[in-house]
Coordinates of C-alpha atoms in Angstrom, one line a residue:
X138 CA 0.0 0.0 0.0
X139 CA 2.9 2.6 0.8
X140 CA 4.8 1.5 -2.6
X141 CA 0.9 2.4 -4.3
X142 CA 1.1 5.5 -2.6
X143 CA 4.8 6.5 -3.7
X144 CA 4.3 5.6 -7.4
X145 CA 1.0 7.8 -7.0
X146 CA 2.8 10.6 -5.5
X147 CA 5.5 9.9 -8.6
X148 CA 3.6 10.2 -11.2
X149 CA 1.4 13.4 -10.1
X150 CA 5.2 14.9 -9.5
X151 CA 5.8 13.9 -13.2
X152 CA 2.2 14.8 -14.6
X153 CA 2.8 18.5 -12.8
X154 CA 6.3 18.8 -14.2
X155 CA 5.5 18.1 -17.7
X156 CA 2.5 20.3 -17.5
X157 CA 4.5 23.5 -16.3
X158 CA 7.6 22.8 -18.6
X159 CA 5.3 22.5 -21.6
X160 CA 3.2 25.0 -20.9
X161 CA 6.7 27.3 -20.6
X162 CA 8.3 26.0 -23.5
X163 CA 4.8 26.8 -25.7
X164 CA 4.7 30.3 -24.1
X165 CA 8.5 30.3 -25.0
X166 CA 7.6 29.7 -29.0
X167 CA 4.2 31.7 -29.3
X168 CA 6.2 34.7 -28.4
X169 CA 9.2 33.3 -31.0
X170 CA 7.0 32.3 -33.9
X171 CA 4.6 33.9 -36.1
X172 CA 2.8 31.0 -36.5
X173 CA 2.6 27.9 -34.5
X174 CA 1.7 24.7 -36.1
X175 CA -0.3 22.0 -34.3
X176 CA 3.3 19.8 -35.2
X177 CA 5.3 22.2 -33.3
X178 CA 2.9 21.9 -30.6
X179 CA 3.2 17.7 -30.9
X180 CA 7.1 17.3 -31.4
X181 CA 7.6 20.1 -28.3
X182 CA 5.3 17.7 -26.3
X183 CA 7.5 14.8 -27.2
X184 CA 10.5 16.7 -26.5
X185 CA 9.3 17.3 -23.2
X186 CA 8.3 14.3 -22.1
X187 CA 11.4 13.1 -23.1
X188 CA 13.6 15.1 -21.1
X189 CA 11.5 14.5 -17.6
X190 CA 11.7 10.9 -18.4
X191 CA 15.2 11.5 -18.6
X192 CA 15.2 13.3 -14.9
X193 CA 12.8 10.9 -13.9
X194 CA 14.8 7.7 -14.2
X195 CA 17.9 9.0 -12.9
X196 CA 15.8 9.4 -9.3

């Protein structure tokens, strides 16, 4: 039950990281770009999900 309860707490860390990094990184390039296409939107998801699983498996 207290394993549950860490890999709860984990993944809610994780969820909240991506969330504030990717909603940075989009602020970052709506203020860069012109023009945002919904691809830049999907490969700057991706990019930032794979840098916190990066950070995330070193722990």
């Amino acid at each position: 039950m207290l394993k549950q309860a860490i890999n709860d707490v984990d993944g809610l860390q994780f969820k909240t990281e991506y969330l504030a990094t990717f909603y940075m990184e989009l602020t970052h390039l709506m203020r860069t770009e012109k023009v945002v296409t919904s691809e830049q939107i999907g490969n700057l998801a991706l990019e930032v999900q794979q840098q916190l699983n990066a950070v995330f498996q070193k722990k």
